[in-house]
PDB file of C-alpha atoms in Angstrom:
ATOM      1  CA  UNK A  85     123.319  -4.421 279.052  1.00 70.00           C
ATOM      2  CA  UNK A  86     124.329  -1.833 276.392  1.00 94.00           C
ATOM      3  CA  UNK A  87     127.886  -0.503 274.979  1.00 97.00           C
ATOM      4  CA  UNK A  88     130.460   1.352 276.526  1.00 97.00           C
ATOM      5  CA  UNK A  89     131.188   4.687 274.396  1.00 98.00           C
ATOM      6  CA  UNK A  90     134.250   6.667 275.652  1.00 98.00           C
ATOM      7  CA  UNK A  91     132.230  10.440 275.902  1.00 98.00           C
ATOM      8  CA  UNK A  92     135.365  11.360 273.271  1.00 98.00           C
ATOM      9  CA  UNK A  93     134.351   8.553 270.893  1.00 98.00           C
ATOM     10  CA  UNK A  94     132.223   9.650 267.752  1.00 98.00           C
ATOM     11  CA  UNK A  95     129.235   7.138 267.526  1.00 98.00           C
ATOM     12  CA  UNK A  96     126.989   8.184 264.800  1.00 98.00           C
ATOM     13  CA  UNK A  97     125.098   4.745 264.270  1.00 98.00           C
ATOM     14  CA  UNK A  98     122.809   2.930 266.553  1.00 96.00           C
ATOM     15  CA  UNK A  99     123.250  -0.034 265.482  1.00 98.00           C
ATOM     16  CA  UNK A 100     126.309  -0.886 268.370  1.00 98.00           C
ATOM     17  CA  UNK A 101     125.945  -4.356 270.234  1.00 98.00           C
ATOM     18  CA  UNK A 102     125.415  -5.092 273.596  1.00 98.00           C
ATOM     19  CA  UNK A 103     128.908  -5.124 275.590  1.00 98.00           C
ATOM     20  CA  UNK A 104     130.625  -3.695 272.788  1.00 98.00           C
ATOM     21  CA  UNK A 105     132.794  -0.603 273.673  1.00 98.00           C
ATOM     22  CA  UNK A 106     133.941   2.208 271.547  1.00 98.00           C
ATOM     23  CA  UNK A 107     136.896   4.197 273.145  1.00 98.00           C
ATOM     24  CA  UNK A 108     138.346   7.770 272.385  1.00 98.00           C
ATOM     25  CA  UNK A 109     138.647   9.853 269.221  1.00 98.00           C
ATOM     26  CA  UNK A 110     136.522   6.393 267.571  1.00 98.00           C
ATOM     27  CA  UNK A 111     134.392   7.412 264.599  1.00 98.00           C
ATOM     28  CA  UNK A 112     131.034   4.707 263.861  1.00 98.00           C
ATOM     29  CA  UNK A 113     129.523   6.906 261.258  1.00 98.00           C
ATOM     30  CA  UNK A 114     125.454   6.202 260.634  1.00 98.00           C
ATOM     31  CA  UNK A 115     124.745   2.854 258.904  1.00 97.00           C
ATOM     32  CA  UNK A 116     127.510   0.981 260.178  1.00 98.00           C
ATOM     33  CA  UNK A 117     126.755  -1.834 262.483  1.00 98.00           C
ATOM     34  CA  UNK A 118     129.173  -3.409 265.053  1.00 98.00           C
ATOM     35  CA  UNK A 119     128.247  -6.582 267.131  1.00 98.00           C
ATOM     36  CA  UNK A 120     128.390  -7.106 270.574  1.00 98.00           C
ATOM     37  CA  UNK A 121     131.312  -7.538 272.898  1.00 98.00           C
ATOM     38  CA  UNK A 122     133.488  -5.879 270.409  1.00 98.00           C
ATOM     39  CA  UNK A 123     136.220  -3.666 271.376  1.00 98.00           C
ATOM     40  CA  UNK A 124     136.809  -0.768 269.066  1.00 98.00           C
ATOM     41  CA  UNK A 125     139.759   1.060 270.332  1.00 98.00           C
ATOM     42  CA  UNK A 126     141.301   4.688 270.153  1.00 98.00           C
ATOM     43  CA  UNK A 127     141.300   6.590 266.415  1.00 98.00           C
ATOM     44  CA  UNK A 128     139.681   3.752 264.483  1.00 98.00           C
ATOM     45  CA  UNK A 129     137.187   4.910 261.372  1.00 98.00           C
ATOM     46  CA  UNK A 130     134.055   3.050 260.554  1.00 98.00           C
ATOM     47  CA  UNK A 131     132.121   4.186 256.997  1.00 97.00           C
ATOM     48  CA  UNK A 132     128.578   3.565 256.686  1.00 96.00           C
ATOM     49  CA  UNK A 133     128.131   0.501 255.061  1.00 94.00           C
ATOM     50  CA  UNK A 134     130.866  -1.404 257.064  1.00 98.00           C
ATOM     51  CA  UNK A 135     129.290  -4.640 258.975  1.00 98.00           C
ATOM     52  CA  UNK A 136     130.804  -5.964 262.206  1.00 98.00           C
ATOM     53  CA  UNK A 137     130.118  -9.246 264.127  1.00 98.00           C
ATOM     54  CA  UNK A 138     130.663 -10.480 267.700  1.00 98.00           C
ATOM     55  CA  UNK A 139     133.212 -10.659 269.719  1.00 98.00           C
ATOM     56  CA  UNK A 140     135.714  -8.665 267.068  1.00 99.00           C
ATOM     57  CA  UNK A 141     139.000  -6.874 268.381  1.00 98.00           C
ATOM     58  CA  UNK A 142     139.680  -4.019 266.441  1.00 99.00           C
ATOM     59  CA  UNK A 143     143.021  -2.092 267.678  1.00 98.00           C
ATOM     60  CA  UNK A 144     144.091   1.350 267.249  1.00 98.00           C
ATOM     61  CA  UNK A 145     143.964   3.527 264.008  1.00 98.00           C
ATOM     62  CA  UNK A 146     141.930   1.019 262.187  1.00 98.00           C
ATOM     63  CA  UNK A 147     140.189   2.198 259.093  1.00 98.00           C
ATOM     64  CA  UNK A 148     136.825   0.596 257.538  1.00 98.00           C
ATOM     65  CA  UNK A 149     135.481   1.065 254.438  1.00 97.00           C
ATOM     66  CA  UNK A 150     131.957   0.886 253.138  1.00 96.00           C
ATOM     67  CA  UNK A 151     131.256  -2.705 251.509  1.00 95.00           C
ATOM     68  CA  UNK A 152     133.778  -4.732 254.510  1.00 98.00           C
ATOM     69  CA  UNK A 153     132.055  -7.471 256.177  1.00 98.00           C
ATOM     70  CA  UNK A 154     134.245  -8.601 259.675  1.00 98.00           C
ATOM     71  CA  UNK A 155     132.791 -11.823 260.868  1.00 98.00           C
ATOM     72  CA  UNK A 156     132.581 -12.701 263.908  1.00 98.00           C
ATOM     73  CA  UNK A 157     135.773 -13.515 266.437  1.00 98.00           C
ATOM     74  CA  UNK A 158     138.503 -11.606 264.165  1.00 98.00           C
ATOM     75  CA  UNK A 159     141.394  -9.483 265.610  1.00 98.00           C
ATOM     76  CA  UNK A 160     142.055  -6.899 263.645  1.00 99.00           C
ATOM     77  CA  UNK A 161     145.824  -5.319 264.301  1.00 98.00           C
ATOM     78  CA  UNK A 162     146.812  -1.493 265.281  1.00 98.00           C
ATOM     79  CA  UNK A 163     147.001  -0.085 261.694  1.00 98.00           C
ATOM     80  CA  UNK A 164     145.738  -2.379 259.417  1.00 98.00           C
ATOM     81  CA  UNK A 165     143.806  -0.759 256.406  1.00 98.00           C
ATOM     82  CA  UNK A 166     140.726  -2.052 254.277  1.00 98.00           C
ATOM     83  CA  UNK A 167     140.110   0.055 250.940  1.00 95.00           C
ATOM     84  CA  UNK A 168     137.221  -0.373 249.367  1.00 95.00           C
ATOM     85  CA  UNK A 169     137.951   0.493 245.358  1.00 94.00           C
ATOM     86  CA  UNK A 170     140.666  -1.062 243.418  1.00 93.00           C
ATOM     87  CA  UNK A 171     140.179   1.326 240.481  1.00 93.00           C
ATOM     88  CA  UNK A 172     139.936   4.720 242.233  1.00 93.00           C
ATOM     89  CA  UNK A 173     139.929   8.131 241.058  1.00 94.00           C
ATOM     90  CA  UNK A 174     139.194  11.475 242.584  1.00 94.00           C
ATOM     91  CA  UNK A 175     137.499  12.584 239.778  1.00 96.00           C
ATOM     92  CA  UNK A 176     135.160   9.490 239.020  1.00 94.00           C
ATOM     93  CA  UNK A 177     132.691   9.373 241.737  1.00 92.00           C
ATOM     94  CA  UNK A 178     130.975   5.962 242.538  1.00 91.00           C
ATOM     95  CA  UNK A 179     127.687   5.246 244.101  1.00 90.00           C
ATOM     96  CA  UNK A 180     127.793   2.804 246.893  1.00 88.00           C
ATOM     97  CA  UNK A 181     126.777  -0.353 245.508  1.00 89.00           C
ATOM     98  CA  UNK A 182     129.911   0.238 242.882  1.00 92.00           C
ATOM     99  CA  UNK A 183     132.333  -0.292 245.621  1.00 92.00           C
ATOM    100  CA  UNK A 184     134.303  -3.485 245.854  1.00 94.00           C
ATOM    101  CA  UNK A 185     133.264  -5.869 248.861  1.00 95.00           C
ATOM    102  CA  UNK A 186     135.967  -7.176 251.154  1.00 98.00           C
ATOM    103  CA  UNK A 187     135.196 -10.445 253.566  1.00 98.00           C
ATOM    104  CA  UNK A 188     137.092 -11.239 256.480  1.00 98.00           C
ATOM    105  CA  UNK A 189     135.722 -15.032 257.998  1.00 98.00           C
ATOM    106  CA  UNK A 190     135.376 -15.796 261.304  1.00 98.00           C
ATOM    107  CA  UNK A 191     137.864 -16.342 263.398  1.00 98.00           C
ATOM    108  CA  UNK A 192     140.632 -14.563 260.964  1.00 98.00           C
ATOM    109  CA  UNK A 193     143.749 -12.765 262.361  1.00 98.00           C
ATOM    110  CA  UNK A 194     144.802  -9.302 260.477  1.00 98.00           C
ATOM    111  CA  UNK A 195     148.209  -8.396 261.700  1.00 98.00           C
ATOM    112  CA  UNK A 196     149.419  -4.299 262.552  1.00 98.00           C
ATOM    113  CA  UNK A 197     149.997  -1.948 259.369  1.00 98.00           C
ATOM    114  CA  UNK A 198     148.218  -4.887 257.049  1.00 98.00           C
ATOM    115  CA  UNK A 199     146.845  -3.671 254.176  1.00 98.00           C
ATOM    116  CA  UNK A 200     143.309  -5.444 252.581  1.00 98.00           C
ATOM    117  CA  UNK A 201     142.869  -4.545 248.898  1.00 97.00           C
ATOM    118  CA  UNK A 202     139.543  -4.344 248.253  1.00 97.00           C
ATOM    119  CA  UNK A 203     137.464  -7.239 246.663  1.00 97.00           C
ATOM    120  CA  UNK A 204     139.479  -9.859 248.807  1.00 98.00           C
ATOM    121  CA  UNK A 205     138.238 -12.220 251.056  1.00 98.00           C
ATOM    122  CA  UNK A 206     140.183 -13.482 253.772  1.00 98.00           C
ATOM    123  CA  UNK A 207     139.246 -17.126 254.805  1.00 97.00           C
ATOM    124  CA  UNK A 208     138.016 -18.527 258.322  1.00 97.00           C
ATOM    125  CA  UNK A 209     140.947 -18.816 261.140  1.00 97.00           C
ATOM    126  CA  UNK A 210     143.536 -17.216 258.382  1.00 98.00           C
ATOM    127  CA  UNK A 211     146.184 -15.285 259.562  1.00 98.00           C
ATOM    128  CA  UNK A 212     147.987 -12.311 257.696  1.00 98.00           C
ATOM    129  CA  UNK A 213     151.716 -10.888 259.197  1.00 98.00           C
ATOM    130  CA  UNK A 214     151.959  -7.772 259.885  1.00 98.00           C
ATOM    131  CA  UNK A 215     152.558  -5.299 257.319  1.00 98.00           C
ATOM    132  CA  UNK A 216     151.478  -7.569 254.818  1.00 98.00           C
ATOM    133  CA  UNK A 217     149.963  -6.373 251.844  1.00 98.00           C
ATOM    134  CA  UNK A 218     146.996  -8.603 250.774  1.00 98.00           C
ATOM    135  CA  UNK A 219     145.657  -8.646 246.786  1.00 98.00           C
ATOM    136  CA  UNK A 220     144.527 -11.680 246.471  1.00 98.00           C
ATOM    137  CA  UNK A 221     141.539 -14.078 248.088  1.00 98.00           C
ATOM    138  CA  UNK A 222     143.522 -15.756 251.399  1.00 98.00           C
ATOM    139  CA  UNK A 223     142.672 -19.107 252.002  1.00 96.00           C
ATOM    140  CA  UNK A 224     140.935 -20.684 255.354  1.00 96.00           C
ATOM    141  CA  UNK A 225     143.663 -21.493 257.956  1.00 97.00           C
ATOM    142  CA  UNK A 226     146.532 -20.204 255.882  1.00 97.00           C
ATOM    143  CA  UNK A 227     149.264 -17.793 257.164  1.00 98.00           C
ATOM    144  CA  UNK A 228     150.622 -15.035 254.644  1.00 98.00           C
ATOM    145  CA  UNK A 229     153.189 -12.386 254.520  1.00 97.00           C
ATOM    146  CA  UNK A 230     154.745 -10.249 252.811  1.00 98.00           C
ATOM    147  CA  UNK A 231     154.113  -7.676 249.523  1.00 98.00           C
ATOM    148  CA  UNK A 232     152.470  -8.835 247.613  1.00 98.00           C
ATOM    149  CA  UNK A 233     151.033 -11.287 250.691  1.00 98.00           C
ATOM    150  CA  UNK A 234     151.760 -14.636 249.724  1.00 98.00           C
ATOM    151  CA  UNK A 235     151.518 -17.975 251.706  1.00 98.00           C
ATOM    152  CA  UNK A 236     153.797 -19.198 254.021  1.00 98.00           C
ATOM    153  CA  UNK A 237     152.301 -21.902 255.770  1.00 97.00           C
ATOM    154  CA  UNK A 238     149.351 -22.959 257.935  1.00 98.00           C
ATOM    155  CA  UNK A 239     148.245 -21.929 261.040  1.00 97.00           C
ATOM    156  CA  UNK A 240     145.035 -24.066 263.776  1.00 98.00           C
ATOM    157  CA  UNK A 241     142.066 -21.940 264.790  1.00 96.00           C
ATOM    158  CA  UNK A 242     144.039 -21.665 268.475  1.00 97.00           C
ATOM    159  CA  UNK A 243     146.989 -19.353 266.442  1.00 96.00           C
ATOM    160  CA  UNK A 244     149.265 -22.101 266.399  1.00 98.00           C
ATOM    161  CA  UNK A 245     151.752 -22.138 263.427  1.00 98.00           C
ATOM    162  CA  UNK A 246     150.874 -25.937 262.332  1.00 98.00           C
ATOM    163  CA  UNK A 247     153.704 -28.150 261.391  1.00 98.00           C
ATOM    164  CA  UNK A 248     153.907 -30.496 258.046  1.00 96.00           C
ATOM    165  CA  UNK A 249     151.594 -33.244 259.451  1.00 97.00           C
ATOM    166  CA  UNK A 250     149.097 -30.847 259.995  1.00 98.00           C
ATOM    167  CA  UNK A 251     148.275 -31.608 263.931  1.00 98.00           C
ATOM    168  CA  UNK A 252     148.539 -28.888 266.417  1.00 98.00           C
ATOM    169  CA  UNK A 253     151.285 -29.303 268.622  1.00 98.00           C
ATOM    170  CA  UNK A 254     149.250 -26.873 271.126  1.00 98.00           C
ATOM    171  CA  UNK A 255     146.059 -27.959 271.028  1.00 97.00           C
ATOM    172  CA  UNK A 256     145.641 -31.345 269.305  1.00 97.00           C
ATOM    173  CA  UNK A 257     143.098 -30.499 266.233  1.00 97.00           C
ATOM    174  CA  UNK A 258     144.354 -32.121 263.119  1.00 97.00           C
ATOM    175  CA  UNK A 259     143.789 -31.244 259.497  1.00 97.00           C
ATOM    176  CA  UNK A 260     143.927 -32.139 255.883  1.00 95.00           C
ATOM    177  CA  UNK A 261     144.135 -30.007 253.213  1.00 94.00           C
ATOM    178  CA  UNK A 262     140.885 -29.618 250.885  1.00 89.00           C
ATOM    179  CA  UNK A 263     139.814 -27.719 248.269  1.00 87.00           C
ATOM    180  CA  UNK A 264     139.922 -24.216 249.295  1.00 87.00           C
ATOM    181  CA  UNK A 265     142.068 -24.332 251.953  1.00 84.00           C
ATOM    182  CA  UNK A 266     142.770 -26.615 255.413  1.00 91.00           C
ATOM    183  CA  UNK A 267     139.789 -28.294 256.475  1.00 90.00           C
ATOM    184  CA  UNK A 268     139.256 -30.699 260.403  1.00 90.00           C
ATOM    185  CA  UNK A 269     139.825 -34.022 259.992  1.00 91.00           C
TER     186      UNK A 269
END
């Protein structure tokens, strides 16, 4: 098995997964490394630098910035932009390691035209609106929207909204809420 690259796609890097496929006008520059089964789809922009697990979605006009990690199982929205400075300046130039790193957990939902500030980390089976613009670590399991992004509830690893008592009324899982965010009970 190897990956499917659309002969239009721009695929730099050999570091691609097995399964994975990388369709038109795509740019995986050298030094970036994308998982297998992923589907990378039409105009999206991967820097060197950028690490991508298994099994991640990654719709249209997508861009990735050197020093963002994308576990594995996220969905990443048409749209959605990572930066990868919070301080930047056209006339300061940084080296790589001075760039800000940005974490999305497994299992995480980024919704179309989202915007990641850089530094962030985005928790396990959290899910950010559309449009949303995020500044601030998101917690596992928690739903946010808005500018600045701010939390608006919880949602279960299935993409259920969860209600008050915390069960899923789609799949059954239950949860309690913990330290850092929503934990299974």
């Amino acid at each position: 098995m190897s990956a499917t690259i659309h002969p239009d796609a721009r695929v730099e890097s050999d570091d691609i997964g097995d399964g994975t496929r990388v369709w038109a006008f795509a740019h995986v520059m050298e030094g970036a490394h994308v998982g297998r089964d992923c589907n990378v789809c039409d105009h999206v922009f991967v820097e060197s630098g950028v690490v991508i697990g298994d099994r991640v979605t990654i719709k249209n006009a997508v861009l990735l910035w050197d020093g963002v990690v994308v576990e594995d199982d996220v969905f990443i929205g048409p749209g959605a932009v990572f930066t990868n400075d919070r301080n930047p300046r056209a006339s300061v130039k940084k080296a790589r390691h001075q760039f800000d790193r940005t974490l999305v957990k497994a299992n995480a939902t980024i919704g179309a035209n989202a915007t990641i500030v850089a530094g962030v980390t985005v928790g396990e089976s959290a899910f950010v609106g559309a449009g949303a613009v995020v500044v601030a670590d998101v917690p596992p399991f928690a739903l946010v929207f808005g500018n600045p992004a701010r939390q608006a509830g919880w949602m279960c690893s299935c993409a259920t909204r969860l209600p008050e008592d915390l069960r899923c009324p789609a799949c059954g899982l239950a949860y309690a809420v913990g330290q850092d965010g929503l934990v299974l009970t």
